[in-house]
mmCIF file of C-alpha atoms in Angstrom:
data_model
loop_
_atom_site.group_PDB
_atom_site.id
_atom_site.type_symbol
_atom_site.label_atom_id
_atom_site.label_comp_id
_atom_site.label_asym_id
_atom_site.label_seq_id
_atom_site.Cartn_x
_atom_site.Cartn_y
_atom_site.Cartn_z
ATOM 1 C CA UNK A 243 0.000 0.000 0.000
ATOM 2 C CA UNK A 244 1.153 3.451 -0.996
ATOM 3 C CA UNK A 245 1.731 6.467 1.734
ATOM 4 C CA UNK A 246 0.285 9.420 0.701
ATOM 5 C CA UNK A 247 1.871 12.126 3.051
ATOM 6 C CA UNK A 248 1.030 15.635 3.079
ATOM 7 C CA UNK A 249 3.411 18.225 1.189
ATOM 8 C CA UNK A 250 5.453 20.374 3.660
ATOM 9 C CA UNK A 251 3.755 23.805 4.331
ATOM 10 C CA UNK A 252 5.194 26.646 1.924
ATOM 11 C CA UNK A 253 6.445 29.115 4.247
ATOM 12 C CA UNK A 254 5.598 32.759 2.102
ATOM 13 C CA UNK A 255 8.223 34.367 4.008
ATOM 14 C CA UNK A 256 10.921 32.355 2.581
ATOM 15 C CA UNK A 257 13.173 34.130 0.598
ATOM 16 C CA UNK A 258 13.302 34.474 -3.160
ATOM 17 C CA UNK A 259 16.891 33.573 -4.998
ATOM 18 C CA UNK A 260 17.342 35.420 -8.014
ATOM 19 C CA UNK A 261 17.959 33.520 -11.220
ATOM 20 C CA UNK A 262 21.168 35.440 -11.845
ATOM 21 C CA UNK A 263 22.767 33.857 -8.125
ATOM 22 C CA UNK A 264 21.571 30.208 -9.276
ATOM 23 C CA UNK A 265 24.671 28.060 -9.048
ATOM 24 C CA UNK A 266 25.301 24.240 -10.160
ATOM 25 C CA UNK A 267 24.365 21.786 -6.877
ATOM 26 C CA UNK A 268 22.479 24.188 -5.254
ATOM 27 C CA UNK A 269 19.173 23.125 -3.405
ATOM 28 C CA UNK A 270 16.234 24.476 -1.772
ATOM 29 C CA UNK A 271 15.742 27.395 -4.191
ATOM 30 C CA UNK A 272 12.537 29.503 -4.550
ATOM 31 C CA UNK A 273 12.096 31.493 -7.237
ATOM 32 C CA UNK A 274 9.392 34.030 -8.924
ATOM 33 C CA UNK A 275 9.649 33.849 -12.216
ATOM 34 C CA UNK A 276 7.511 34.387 -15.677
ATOM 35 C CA UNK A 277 7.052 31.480 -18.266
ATOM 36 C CA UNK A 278 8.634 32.467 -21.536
ATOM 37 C CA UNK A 279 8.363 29.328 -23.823
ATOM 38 C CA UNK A 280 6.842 25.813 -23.058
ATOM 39 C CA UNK A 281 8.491 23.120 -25.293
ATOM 40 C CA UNK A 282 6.948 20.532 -26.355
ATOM 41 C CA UNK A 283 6.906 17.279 -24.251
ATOM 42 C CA UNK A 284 9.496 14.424 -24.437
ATOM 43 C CA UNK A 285 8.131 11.314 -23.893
ATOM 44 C CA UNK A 286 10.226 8.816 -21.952
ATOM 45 C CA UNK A 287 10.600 5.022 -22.067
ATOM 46 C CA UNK A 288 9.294 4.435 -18.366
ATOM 47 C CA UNK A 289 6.098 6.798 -19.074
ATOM 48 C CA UNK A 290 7.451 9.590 -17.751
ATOM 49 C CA UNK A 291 7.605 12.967 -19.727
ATOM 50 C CA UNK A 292 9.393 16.139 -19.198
ATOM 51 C CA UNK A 293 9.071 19.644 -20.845
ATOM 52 C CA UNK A 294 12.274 22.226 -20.995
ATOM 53 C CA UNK A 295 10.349 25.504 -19.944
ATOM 54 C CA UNK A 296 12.005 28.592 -20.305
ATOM 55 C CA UNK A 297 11.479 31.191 -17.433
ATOM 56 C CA UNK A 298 13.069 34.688 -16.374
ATOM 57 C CA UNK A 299 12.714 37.049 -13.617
ATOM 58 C CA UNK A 300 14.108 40.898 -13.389
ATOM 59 C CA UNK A 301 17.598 39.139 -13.090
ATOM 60 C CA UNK A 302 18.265 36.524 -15.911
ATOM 61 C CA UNK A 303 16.354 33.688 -17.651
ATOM 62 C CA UNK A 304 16.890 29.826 -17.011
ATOM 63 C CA UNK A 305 15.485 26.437 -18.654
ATOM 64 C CA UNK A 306 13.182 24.841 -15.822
ATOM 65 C CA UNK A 307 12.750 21.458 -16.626
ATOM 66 C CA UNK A 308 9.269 20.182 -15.455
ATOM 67 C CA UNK A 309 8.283 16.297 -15.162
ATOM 68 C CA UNK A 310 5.108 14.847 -16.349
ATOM 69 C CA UNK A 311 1.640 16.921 -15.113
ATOM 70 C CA UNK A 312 2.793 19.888 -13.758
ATOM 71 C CA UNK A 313 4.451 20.629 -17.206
ATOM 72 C CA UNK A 314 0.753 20.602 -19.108
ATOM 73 C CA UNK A 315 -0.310 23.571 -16.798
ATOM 74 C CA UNK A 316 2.287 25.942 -17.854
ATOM 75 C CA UNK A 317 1.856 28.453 -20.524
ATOM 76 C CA UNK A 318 3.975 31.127 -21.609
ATOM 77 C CA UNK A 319 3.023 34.432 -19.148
ATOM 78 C CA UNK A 320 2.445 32.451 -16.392
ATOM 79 C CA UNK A 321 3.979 34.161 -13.214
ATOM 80 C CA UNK A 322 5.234 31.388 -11.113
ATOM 81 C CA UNK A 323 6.753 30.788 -7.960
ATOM 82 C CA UNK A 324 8.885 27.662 -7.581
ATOM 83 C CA UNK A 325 9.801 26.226 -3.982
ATOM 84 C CA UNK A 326 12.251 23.639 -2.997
ATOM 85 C CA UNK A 327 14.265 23.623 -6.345
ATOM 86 C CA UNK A 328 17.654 22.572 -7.437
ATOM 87 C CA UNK A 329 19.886 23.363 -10.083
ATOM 88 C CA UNK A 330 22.058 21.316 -12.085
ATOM 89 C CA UNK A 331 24.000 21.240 -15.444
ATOM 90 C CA UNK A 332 22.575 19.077 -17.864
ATOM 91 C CA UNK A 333 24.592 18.774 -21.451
ATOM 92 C CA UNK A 334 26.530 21.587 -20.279
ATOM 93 C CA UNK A 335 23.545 23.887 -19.677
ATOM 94 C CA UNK A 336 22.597 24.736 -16.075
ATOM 95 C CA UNK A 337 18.926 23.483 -15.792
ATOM 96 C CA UNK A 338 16.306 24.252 -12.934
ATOM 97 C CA UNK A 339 14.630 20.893 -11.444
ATOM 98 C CA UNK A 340 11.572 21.087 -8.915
ATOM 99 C CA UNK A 341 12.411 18.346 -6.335
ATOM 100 C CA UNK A 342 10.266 15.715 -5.468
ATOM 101 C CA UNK A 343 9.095 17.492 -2.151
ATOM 102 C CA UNK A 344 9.326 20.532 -4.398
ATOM 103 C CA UNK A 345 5.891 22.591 -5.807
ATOM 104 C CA UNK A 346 4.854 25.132 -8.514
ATOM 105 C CA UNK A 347 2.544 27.552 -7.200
ATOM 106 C CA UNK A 348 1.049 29.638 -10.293
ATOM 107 C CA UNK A 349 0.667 33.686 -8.617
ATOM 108 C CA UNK A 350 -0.885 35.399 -11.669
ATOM 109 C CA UNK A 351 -0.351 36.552 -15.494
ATOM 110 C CA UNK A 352 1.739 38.156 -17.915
ATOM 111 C CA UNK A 353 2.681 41.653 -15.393
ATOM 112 C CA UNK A 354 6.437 41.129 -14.645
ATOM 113 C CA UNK A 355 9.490 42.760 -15.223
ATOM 114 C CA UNK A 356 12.121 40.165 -16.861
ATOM 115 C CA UNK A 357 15.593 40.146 -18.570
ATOM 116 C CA UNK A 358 16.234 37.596 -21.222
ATOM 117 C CA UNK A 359 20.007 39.180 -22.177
ATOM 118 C CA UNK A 360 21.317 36.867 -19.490
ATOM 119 C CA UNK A 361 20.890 33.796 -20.385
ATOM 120 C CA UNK A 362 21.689 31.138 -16.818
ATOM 121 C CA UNK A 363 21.771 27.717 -19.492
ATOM 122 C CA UNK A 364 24.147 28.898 -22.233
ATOM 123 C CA UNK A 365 25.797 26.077 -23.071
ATOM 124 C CA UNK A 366 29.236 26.160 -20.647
ATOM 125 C CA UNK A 367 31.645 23.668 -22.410
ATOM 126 C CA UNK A 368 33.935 24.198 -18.767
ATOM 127 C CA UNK A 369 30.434 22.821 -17.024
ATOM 128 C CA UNK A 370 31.555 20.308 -14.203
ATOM 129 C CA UNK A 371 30.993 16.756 -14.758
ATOM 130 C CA UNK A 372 28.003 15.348 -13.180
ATOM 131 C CA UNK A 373 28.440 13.640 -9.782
ATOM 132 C CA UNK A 374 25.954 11.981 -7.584
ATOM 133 C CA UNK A 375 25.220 14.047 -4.617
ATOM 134 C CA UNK A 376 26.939 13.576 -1.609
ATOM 135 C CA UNK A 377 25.673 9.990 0.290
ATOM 136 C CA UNK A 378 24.448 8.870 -2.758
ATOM 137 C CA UNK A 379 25.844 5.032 -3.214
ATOM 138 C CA UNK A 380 27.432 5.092 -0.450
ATOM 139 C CA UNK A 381 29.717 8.129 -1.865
ATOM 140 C CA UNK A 382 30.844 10.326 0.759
ATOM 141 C CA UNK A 383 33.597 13.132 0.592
ATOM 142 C CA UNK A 384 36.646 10.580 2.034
ATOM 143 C CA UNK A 385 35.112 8.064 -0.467
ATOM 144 C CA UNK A 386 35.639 10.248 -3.601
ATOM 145 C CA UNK A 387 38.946 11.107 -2.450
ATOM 146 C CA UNK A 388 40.008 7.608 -1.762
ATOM 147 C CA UNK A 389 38.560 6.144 -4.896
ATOM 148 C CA UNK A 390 39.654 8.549 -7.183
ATOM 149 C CA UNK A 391 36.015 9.240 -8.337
ATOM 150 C CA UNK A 392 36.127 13.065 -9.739
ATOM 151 C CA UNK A 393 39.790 12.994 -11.109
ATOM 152 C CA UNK A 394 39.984 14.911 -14.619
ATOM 153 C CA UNK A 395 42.880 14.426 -15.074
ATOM 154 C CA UNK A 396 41.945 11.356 -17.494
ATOM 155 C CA UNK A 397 43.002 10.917 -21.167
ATOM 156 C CA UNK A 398 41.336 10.199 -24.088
ATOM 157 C CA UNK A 399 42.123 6.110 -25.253
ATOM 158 C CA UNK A 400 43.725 6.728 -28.658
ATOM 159 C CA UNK A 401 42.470 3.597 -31.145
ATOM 160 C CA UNK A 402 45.077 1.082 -32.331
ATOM 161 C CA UNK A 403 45.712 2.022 -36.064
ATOM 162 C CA UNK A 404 44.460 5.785 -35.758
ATOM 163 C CA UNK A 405 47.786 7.678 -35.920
ATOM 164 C CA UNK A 406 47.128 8.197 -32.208
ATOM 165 C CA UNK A 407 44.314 10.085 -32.699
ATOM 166 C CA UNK A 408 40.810 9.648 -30.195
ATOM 167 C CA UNK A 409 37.790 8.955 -31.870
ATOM 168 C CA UNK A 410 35.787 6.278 -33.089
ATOM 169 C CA UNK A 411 37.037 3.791 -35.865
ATOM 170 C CA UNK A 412 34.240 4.704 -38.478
ATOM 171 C CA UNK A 413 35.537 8.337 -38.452
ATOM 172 C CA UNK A 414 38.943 7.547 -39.563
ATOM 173 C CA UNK A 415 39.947 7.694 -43.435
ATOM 174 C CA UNK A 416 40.668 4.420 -45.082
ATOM 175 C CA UNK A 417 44.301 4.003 -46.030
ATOM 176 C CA UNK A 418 45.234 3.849 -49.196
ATOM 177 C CA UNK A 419 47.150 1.401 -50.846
#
């Protein structure tokens, strides 16, 4: 039998974070934002499906990525406030999640200052690598450091026969004879 348990109180005092100070691994963010663009929804393998929204406050603009139902309310102009978010890069592109505890509260329409010049999911090609959070499979701090999990240091396997250049096989010129 399933537990359905109550979603934590949202406490209005709490205080807003500004898209321009989001910052990869951060947690428990609220933000106030308008809806810019809804994408269209991708449909997942395990029946799941998650739209890339687009949102901005006075600050900066941000993708907002938005799991199954939630994501079919949204319309561009909403004025939204998001609690109990996190932010991570995804493909290089710092991305807004709502956590599982986490809600989307709509607060009205279309009447909101916004800046779209500064753009929070530009594609960063020096975007950390993604890493479990901390505790996650049994990965701790002293774990990481003992295990050597996080090194970048790492090169690229060159293939046997490609001149010592990486890259798969099928990319590499046929020799000639």
């Amino acid at each position: 039998m399933m537990n359905i348990t109550k979603p934590k109180p949202i406490n209005p005092d709490t205080p807003l974070t500004l898209i321009k100070d989001i910052q990869n691994n951060v947690n428990n963010i609220t933000v106030m934002c308008i809806v810019l663009e809804v994408n269209p929804a991708v449909q997942l393998k395990d029946n799941h499906e998650v739209r890339t929204v687009k949102v901005a406050d006075s600050s900066a603009c941000i993708n907002f990525s938005v799991w199954d139902e939630p994501g079919s309310f949204l319309y561009p102009g909403d004025i939204i406030r998001v609690h109990r978010a996190y932010a991570i890069y995804f493909r290089n592109c710092l991305t807004l999640y709502v956590g599982k505890n986490g809600e989307i509260e709509k607060i009205g329409d279309f009447i909101m200052t916004f800046n779209e010049s500064v753009n929070m999911s530009e594609v960063n090609l020096n975007a950390p690598p993604p890493q479990p959070p901390p505790g996650a499979n049994g990965n701790t701090i002293s774990n990481a450091r003992r295990t050597g999990v996080g090194k970048q240091n790492m090169k690229p396997n060159a293939f046997k026969g490609n001149n010592g250049k990486s890259g798969p096989r099928n990319q590499m010129r046929p020799e000639r004879k």
